[in-house]
JSON list of C-alpha atoms in Angstrom, two decimals:
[
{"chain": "A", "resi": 1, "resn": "UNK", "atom": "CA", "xyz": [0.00, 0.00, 0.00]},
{"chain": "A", "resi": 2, "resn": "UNK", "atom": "CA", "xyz": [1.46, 2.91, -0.88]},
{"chain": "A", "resi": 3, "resn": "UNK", "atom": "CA", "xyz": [1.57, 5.91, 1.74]},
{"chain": "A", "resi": 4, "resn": "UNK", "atom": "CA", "xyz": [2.56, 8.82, -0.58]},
{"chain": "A", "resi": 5, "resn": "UNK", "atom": "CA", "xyz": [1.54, 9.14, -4.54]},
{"chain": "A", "resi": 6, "resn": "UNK", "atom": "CA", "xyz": [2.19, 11.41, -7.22]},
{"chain": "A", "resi": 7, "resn": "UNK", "atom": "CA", "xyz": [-0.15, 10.46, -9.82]},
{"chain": "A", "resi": 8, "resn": "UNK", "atom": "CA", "xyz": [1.34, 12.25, -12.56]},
{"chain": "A", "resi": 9, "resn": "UNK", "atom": "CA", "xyz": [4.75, 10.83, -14.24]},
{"chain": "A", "resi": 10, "resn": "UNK", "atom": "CA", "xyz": [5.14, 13.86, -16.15]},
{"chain": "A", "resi": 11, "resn": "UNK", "atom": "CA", "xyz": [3.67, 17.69, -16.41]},
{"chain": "A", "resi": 12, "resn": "UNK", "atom": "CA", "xyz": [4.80, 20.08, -19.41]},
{"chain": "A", "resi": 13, "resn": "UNK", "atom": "CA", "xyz": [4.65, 23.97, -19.10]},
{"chain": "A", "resi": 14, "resn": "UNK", "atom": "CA", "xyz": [5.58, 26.91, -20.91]},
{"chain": "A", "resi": 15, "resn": "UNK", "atom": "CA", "xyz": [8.44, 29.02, -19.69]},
{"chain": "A", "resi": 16, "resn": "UNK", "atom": "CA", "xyz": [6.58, 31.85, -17.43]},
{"chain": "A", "resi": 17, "resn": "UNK", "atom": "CA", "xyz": [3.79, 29.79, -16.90]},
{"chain": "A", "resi": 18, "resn": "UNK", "atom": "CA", "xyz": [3.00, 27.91, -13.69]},
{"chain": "A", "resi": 19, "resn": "UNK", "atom": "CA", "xyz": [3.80, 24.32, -12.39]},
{"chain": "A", "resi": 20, "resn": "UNK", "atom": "CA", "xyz": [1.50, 22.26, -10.35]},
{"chain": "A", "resi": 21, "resn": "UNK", "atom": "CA", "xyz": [2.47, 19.28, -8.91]},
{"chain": "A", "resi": 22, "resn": "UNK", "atom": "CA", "xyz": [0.29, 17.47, -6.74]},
{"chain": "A", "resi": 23, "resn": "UNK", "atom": "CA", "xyz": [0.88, 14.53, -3.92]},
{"chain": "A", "resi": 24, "resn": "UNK", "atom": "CA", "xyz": [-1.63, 12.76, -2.36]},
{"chain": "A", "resi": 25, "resn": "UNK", "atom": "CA", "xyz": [-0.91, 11.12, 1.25]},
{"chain": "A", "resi": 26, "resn": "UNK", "atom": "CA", "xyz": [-3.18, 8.07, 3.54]},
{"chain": "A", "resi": 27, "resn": "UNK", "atom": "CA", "xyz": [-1.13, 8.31, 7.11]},
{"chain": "A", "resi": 28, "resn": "UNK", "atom": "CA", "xyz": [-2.74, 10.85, 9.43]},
{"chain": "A", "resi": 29, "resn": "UNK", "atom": "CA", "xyz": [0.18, 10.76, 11.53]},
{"chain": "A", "resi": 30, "resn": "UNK", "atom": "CA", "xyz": [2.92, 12.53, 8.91]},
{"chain": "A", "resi": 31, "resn": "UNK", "atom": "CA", "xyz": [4.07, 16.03, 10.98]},
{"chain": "A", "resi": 32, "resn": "UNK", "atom": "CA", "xyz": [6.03, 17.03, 8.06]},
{"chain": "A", "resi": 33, "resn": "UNK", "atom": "CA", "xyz": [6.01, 16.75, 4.03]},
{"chain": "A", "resi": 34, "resn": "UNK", "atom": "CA", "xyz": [8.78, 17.86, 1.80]},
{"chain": "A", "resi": 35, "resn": "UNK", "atom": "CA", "xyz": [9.43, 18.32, -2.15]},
{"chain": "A", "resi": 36, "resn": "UNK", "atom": "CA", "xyz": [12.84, 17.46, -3.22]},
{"chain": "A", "resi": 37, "resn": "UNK", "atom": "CA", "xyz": [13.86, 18.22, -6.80]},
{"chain": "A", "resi": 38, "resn": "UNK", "atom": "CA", "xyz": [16.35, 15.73, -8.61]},
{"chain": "A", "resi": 39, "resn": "UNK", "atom": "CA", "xyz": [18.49, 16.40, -12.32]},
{"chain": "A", "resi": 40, "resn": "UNK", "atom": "CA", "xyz": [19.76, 13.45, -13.89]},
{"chain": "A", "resi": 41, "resn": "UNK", "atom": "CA", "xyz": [22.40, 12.00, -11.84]},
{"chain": "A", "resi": 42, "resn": "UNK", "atom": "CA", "xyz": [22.67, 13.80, -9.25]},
{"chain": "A", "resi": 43, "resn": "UNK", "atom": "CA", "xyz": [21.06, 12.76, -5.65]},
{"chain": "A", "resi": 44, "resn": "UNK", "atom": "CA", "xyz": [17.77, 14.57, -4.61]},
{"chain": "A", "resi": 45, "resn": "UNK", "atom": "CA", "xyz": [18.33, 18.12, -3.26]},
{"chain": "A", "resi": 46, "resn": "UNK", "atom": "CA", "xyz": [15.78, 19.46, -0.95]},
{"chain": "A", "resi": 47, "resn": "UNK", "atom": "CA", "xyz": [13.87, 22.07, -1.93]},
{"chain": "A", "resi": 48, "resn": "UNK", "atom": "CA", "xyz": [10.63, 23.73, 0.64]},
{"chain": "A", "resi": 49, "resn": "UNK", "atom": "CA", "xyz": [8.79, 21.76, 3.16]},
{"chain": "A", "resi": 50, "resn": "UNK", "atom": "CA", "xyz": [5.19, 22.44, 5.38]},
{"chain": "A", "resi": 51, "resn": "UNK", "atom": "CA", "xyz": [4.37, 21.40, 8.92]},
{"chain": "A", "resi": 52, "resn": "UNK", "atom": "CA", "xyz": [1.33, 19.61, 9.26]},
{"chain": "A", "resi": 53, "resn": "UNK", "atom": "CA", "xyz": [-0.10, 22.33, 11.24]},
{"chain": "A", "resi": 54, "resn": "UNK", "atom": "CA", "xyz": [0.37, 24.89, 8.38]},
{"chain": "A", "resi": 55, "resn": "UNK", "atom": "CA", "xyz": [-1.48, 25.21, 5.03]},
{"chain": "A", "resi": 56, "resn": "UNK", "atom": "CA", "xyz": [1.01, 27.23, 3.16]},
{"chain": "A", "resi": 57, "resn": "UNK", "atom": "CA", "xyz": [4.35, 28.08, 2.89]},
{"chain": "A", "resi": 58, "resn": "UNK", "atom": "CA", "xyz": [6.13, 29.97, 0.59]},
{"chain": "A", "resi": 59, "resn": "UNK", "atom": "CA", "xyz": [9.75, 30.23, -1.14]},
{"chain": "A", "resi": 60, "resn": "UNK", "atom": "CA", "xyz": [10.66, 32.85, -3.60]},
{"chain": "A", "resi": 61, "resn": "UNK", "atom": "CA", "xyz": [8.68, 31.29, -6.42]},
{"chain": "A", "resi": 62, "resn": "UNK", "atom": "CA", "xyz": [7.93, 27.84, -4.58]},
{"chain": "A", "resi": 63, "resn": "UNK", "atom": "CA", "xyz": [4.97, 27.25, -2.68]},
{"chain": "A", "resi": 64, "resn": "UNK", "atom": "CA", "xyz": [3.46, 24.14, -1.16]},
{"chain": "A", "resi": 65, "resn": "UNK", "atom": "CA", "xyz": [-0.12, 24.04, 0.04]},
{"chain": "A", "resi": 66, "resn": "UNK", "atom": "CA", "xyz": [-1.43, 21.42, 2.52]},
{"chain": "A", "resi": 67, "resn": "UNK", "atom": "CA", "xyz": [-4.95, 20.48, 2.80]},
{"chain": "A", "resi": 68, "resn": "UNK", "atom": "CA", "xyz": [-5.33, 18.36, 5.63]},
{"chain": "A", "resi": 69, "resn": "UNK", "atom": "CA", "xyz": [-8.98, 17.11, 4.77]},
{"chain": "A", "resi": 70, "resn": "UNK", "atom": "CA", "xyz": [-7.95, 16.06, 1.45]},
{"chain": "A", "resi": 71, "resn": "UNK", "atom": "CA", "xyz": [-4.80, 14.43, 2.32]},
{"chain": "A", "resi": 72, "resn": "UNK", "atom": "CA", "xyz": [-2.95, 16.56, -0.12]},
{"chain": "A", "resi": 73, "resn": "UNK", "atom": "CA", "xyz": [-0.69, 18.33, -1.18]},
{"chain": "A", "resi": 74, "resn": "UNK", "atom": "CA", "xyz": [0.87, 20.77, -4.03]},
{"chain": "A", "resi": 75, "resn": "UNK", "atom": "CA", "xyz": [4.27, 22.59, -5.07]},
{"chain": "A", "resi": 76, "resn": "UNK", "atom": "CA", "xyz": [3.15, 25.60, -7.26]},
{"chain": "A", "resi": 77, "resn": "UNK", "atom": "CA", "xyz": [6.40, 26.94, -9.41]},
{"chain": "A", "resi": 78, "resn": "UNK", "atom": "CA", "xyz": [5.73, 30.72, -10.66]},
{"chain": "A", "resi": 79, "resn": "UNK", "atom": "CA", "xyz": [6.79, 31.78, -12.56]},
{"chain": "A", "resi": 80, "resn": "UNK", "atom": "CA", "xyz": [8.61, 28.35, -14.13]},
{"chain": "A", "resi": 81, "resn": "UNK", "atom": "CA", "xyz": [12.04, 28.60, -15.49]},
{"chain": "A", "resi": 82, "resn": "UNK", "atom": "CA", "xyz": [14.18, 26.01, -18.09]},
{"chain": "A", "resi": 83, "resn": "UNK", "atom": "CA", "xyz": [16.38, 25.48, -15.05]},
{"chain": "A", "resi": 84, "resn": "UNK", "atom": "CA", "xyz": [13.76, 24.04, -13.34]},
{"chain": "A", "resi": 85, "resn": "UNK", "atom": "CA", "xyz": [13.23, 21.17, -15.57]},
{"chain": "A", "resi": 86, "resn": "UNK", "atom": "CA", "xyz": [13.54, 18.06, -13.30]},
{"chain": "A", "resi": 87, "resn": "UNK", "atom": "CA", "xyz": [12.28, 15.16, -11.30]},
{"chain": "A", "resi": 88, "resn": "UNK", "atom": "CA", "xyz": [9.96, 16.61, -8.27]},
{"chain": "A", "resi": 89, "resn": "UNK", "atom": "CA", "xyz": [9.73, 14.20, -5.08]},
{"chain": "A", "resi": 90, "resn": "UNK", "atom": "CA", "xyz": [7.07, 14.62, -2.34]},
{"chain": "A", "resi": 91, "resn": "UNK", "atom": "CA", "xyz": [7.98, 13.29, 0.81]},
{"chain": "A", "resi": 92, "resn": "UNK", "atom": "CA", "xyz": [5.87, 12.64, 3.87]},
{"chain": "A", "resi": 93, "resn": "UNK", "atom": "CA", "xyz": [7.86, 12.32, 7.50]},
{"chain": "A", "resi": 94, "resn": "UNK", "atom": "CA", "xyz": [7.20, 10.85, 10.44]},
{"chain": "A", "resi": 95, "resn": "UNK", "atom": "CA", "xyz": [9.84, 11.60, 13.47]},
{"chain": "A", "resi": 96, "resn": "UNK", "atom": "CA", "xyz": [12.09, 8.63, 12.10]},
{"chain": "A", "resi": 97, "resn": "UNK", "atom": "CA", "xyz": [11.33, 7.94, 8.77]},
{"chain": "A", "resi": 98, "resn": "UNK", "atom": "CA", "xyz": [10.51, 9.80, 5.25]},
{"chain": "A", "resi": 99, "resn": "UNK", "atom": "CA", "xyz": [8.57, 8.13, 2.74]},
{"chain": "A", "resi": 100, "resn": "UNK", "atom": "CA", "xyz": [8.85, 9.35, -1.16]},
{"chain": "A", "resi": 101, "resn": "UNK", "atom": "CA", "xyz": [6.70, 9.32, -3.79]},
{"chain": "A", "resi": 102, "resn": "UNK", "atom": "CA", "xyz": [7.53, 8.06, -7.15]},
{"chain": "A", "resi": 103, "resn": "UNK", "atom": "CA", "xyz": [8.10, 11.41, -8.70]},
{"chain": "A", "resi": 104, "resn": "UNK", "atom": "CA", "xyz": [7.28, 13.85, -11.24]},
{"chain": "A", "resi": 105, "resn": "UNK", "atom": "CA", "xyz": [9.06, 14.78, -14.07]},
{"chain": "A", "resi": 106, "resn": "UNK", "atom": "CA", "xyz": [8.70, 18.62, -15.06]},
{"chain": "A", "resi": 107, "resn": "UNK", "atom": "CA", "xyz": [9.96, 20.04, -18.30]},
{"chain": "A", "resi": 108, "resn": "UNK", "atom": "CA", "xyz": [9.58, 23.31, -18.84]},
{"chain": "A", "resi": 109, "resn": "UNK", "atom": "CA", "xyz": [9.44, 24.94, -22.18]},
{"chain": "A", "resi": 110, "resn": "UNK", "atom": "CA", "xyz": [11.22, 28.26, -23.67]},
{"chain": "B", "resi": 1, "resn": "UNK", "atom": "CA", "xyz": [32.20, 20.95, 3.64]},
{"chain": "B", "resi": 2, "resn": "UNK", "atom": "CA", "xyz": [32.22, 17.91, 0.82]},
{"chain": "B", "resi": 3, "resn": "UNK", "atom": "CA", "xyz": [28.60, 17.14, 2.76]},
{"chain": "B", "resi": 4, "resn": "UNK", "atom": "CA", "xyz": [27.66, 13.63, 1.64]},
{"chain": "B", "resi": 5, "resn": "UNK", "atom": "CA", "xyz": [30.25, 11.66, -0.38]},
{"chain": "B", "resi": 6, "resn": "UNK", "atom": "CA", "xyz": [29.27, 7.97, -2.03]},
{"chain": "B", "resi": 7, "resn": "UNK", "atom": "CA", "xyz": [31.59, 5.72, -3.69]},
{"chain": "B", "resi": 8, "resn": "UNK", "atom": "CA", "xyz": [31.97, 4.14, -6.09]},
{"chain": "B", "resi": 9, "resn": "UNK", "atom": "CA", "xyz": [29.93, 6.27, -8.49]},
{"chain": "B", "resi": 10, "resn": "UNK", "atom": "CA", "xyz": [29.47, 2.76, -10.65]},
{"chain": "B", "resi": 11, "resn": "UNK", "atom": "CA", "xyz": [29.77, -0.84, -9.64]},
{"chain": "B", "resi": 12, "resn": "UNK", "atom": "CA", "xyz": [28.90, -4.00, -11.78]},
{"chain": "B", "resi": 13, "resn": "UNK", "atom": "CA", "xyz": [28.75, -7.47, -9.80]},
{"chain": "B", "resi": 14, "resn": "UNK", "atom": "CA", "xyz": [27.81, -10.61, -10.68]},
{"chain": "B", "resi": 15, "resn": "UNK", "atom": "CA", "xyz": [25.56, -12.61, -9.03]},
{"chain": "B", "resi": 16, "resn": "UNK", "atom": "CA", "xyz": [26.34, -13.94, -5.47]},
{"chain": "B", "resi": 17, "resn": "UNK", "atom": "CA", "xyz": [29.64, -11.28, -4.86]},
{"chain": "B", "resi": 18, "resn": "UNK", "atom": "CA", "xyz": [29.61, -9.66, -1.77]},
{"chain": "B", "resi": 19, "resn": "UNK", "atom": "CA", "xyz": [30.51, -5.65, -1.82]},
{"chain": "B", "resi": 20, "resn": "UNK", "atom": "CA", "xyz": [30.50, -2.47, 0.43]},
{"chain": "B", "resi": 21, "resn": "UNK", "atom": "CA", "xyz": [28.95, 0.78, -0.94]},
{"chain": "B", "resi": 22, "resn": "UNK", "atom": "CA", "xyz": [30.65, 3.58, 1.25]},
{"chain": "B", "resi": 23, "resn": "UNK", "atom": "CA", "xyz": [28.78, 6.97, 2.37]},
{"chain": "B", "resi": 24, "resn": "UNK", "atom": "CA", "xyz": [30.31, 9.26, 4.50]},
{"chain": "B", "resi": 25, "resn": "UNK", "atom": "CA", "xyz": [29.30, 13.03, 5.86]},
{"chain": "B", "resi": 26, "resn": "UNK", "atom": "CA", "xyz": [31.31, 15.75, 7.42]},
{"chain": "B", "resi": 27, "resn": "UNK", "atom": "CA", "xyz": [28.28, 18.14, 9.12]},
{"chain": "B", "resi": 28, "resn": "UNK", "atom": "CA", "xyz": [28.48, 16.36, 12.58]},
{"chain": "B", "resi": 29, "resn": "UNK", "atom": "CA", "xyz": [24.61, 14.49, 11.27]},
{"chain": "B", "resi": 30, "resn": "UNK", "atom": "CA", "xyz": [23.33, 11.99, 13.76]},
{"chain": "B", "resi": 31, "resn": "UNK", "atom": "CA", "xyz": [20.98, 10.70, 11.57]},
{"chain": "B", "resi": 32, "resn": "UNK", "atom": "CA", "xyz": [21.78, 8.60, 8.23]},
{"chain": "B", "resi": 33, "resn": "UNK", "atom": "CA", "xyz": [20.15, 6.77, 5.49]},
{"chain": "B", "resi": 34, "resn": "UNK", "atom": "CA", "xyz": [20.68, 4.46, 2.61]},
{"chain": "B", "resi": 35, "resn": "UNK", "atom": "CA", "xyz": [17.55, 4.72, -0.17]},
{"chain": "B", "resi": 36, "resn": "UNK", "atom": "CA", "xyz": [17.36, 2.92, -3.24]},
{"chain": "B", "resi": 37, "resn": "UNK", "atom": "CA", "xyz": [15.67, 4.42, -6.62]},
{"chain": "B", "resi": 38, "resn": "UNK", "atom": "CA", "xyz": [14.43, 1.84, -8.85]},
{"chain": "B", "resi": 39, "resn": "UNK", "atom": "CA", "xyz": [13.56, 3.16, -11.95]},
{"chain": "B", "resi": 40, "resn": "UNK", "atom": "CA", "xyz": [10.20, 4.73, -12.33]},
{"chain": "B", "resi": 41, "resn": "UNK", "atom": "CA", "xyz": [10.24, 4.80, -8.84]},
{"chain": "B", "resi": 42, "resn": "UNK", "atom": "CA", "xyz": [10.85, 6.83, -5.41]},
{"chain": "B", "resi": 43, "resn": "UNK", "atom": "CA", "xyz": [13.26, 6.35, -2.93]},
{"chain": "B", "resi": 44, "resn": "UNK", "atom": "CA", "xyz": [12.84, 3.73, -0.59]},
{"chain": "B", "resi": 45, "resn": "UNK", "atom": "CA", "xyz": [14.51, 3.14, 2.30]},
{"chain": "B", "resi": 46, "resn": "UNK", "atom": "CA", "xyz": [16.75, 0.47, 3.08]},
{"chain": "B", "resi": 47, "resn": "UNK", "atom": "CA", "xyz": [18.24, 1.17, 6.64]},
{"chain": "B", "resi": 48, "resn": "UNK", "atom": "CA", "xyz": [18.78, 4.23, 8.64]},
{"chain": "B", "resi": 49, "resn": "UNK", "atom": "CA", "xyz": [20.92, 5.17, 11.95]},
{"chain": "B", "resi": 50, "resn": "UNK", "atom": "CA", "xyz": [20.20, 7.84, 14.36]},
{"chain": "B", "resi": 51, "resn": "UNK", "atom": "CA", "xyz": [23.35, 7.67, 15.88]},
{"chain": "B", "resi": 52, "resn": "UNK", "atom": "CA", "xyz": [26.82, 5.86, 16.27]},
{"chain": "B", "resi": 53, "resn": "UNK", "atom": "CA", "xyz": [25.84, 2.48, 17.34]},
{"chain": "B", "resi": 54, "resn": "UNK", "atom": "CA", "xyz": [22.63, 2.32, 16.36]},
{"chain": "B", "resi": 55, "resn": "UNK", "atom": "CA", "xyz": [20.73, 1.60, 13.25]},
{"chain": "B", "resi": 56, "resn": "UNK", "atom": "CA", "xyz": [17.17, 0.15, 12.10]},
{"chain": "B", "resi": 57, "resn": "UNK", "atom": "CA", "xyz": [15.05, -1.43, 9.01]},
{"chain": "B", "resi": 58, "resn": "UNK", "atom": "CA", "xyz": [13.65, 0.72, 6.56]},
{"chain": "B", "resi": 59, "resn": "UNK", "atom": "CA", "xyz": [11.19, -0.24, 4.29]},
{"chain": "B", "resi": 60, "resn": "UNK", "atom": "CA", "xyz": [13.24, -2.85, 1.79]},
{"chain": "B", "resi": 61, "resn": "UNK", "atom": "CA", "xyz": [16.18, -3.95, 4.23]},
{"chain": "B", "resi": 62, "resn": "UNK", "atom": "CA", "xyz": [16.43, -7.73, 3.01]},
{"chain": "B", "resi": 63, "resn": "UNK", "atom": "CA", "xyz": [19.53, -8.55, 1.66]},
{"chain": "B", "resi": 64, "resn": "UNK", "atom": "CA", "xyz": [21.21, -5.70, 3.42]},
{"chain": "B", "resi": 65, "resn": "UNK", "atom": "CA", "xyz": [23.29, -4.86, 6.32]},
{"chain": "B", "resi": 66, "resn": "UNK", "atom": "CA", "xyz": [24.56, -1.65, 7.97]},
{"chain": "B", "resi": 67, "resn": "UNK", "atom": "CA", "xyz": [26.66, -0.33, 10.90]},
{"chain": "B", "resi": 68, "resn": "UNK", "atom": "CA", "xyz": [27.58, 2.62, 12.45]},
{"chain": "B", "resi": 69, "resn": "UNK", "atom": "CA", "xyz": [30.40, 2.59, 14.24]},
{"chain": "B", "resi": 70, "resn": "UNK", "atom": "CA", "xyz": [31.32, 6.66, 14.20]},
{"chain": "B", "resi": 71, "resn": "UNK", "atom": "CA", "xyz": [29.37, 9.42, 13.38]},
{"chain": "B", "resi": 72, "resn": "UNK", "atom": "CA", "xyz": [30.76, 10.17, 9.63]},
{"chain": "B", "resi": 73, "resn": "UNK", "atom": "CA", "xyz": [30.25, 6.97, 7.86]},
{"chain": "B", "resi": 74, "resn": "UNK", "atom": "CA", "xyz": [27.86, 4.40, 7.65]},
{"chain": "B", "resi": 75, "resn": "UNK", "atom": "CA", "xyz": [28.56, 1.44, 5.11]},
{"chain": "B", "resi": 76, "resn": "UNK", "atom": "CA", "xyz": [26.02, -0.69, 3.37]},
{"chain": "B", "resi": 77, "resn": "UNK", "atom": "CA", "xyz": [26.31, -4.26, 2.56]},
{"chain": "B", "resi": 78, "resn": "UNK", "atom": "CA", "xyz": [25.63, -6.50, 0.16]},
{"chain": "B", "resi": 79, "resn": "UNK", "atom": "CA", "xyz": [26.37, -10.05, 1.71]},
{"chain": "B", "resi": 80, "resn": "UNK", "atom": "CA", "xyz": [25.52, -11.98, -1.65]},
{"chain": "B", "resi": 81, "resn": "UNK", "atom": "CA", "xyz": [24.30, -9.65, -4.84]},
{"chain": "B", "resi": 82, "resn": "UNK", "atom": "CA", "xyz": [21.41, -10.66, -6.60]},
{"chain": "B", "resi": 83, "resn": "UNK", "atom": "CA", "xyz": [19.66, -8.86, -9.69]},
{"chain": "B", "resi": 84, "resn": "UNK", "atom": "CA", "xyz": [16.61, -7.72, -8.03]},
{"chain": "B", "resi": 85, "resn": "UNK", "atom": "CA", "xyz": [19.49, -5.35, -6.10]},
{"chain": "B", "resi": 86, "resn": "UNK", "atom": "CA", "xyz": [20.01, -3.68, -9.42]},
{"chain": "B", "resi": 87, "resn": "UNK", "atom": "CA", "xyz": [18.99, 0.24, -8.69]},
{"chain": "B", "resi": 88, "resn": "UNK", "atom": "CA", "xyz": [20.60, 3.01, -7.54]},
{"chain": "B", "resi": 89, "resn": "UNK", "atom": "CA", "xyz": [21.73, 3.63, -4.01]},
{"chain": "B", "resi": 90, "resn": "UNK", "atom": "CA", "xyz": [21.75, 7.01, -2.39]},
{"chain": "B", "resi": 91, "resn": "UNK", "atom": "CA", "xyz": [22.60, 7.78, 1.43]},
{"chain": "B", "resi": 92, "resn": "UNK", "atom": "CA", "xyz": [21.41, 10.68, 2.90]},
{"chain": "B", "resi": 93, "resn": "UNK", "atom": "CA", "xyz": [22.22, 12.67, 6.34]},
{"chain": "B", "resi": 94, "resn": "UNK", "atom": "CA", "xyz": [20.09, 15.19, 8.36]},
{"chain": "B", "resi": 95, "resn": "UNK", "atom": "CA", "xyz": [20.44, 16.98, 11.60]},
{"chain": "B", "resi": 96, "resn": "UNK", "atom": "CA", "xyz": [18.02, 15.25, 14.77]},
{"chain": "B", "resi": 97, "resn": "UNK", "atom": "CA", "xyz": [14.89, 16.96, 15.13]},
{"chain": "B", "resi": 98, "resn": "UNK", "atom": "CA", "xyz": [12.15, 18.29, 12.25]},
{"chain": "B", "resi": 99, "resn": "UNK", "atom": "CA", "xyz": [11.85, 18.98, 9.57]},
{"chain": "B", "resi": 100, "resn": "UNK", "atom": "CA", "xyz": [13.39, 15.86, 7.95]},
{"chain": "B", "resi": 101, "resn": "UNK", "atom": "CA", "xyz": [15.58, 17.87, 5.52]},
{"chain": "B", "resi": 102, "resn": "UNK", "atom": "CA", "xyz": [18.12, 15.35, 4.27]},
{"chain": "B", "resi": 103, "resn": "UNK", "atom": "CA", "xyz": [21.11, 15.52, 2.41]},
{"chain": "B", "resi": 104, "resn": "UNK", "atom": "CA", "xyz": [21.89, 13.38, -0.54]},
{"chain": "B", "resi": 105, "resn": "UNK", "atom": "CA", "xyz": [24.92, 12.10, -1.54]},
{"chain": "B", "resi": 106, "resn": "UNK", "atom": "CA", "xyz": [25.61, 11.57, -5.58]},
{"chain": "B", "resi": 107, "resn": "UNK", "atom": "CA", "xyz": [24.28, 8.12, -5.60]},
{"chain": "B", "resi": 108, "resn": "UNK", "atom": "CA", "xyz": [25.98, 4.26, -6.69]},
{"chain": "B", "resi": 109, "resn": "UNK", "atom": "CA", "xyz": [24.68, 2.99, -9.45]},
{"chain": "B", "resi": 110, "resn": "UNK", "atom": "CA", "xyz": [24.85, -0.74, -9.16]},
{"chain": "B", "resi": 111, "resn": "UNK", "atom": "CA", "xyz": [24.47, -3.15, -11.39]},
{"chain": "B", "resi": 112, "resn": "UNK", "atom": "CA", "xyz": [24.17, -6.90, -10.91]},
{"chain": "B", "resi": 113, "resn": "UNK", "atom": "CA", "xyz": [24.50, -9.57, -13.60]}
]
């Protein structure tokens, strides 16, 4: 059974445009979730995170939302950028552990 | 700081060799990990250590073995290679506490024939 999924493999976008990603989690008990972004071999690099007690939280152009009720999440990207062509990770954590998702890969356009 | 440092980059074994994949960190971490990345796939994890001395199973931890005997490295194991342990290993280190920001290392990509 898997805790954390990205059900998209892959999202396109336009250069300027923005990026959604989306995560869906099942454990009630994750106090944090992350997104880590990945380029071709290269290990993950870690990139914003929420507390479960928050709903937003914002980085330059990065920001995750958390809806609780929904067991969701989301990484909005604005405005997207070539350089941020990559894999995108969501990660849920519990005090010892992290578990990933399988990824989506993000290619944005010039 | 190097922060987290894996080698080899590549390995290619054949089936029943035994080998060590080597991680180390130099920011003072308490807590490590080995993940491996199937492709198609996340990361999942193998073992993890919160400390010198002590380690515990992560999700896929058959066929593996770790210690920790100081606070920079912590070795992982393959006791007798198989081709289901074809992937790519990354170890990762974070500071104690929340949020679990780790710290990847470049990964081993390991093949097994």
């Amino acid at each position: 059974d898997q805790q954390v999924k990205q059900n998209s493999p892959s999202l396109s976008v336009q250069e300027g445009r923005i990026s959604i990603l989306n995560c869906d989690y099942t454990n009630s008990m994750f106090d944090y979730f992350l997104w880590y972004k990945k380029y071709p071999a290269e290990g993950p690099t870690f990139l914003i995170s929420i507390s479960s007690i928050k709903d937003k939280n914002e980085d330059g152009r990065f920001t995750v939302f958390l809806n609780k009720s929904a067991k969701h999440l989301s990484l909005h990207i604005v405005p997207s950028q070539p350089g941020d062509s990559a894999v995108y990770f969501c990660a849920a954590s519990s005090p010892r552990k992290s578990t990933f998702g399988d990824g989506t890969t993000l290619t944005v356009k010039p | 700081n190097a922060g987290v440092t894996q080698t080899p980059k590549f390995q290619v074994l054949k089936t029943g060799q035994s080998m060590t994949l080597q991680c180390a960190q130099d920011m003072n971490h308490e807590y490590m990990s080995w993940y491996r990345q199937d492709p198609g796939m996340g990361l999942r994890l193998i073992h993890y250590s919160v400390g010198a001395g002590i380690t515990d199973q992560g999700e896929v931890p058959n066929g593996y073995n770790v210690s920790r005997s100081t606070t920079e490295d912590f070795p992982l194991r393959l006791l007798s290679a198989a081709p289901s342990q074809t992937s790519v290993y990354f170890c990762a280190s974070r500071e104690t506490g929340v949020p679990d920001t780790q710290y990847f290392g470049p990964g081993t990509r390991l093949t097994v024939l």
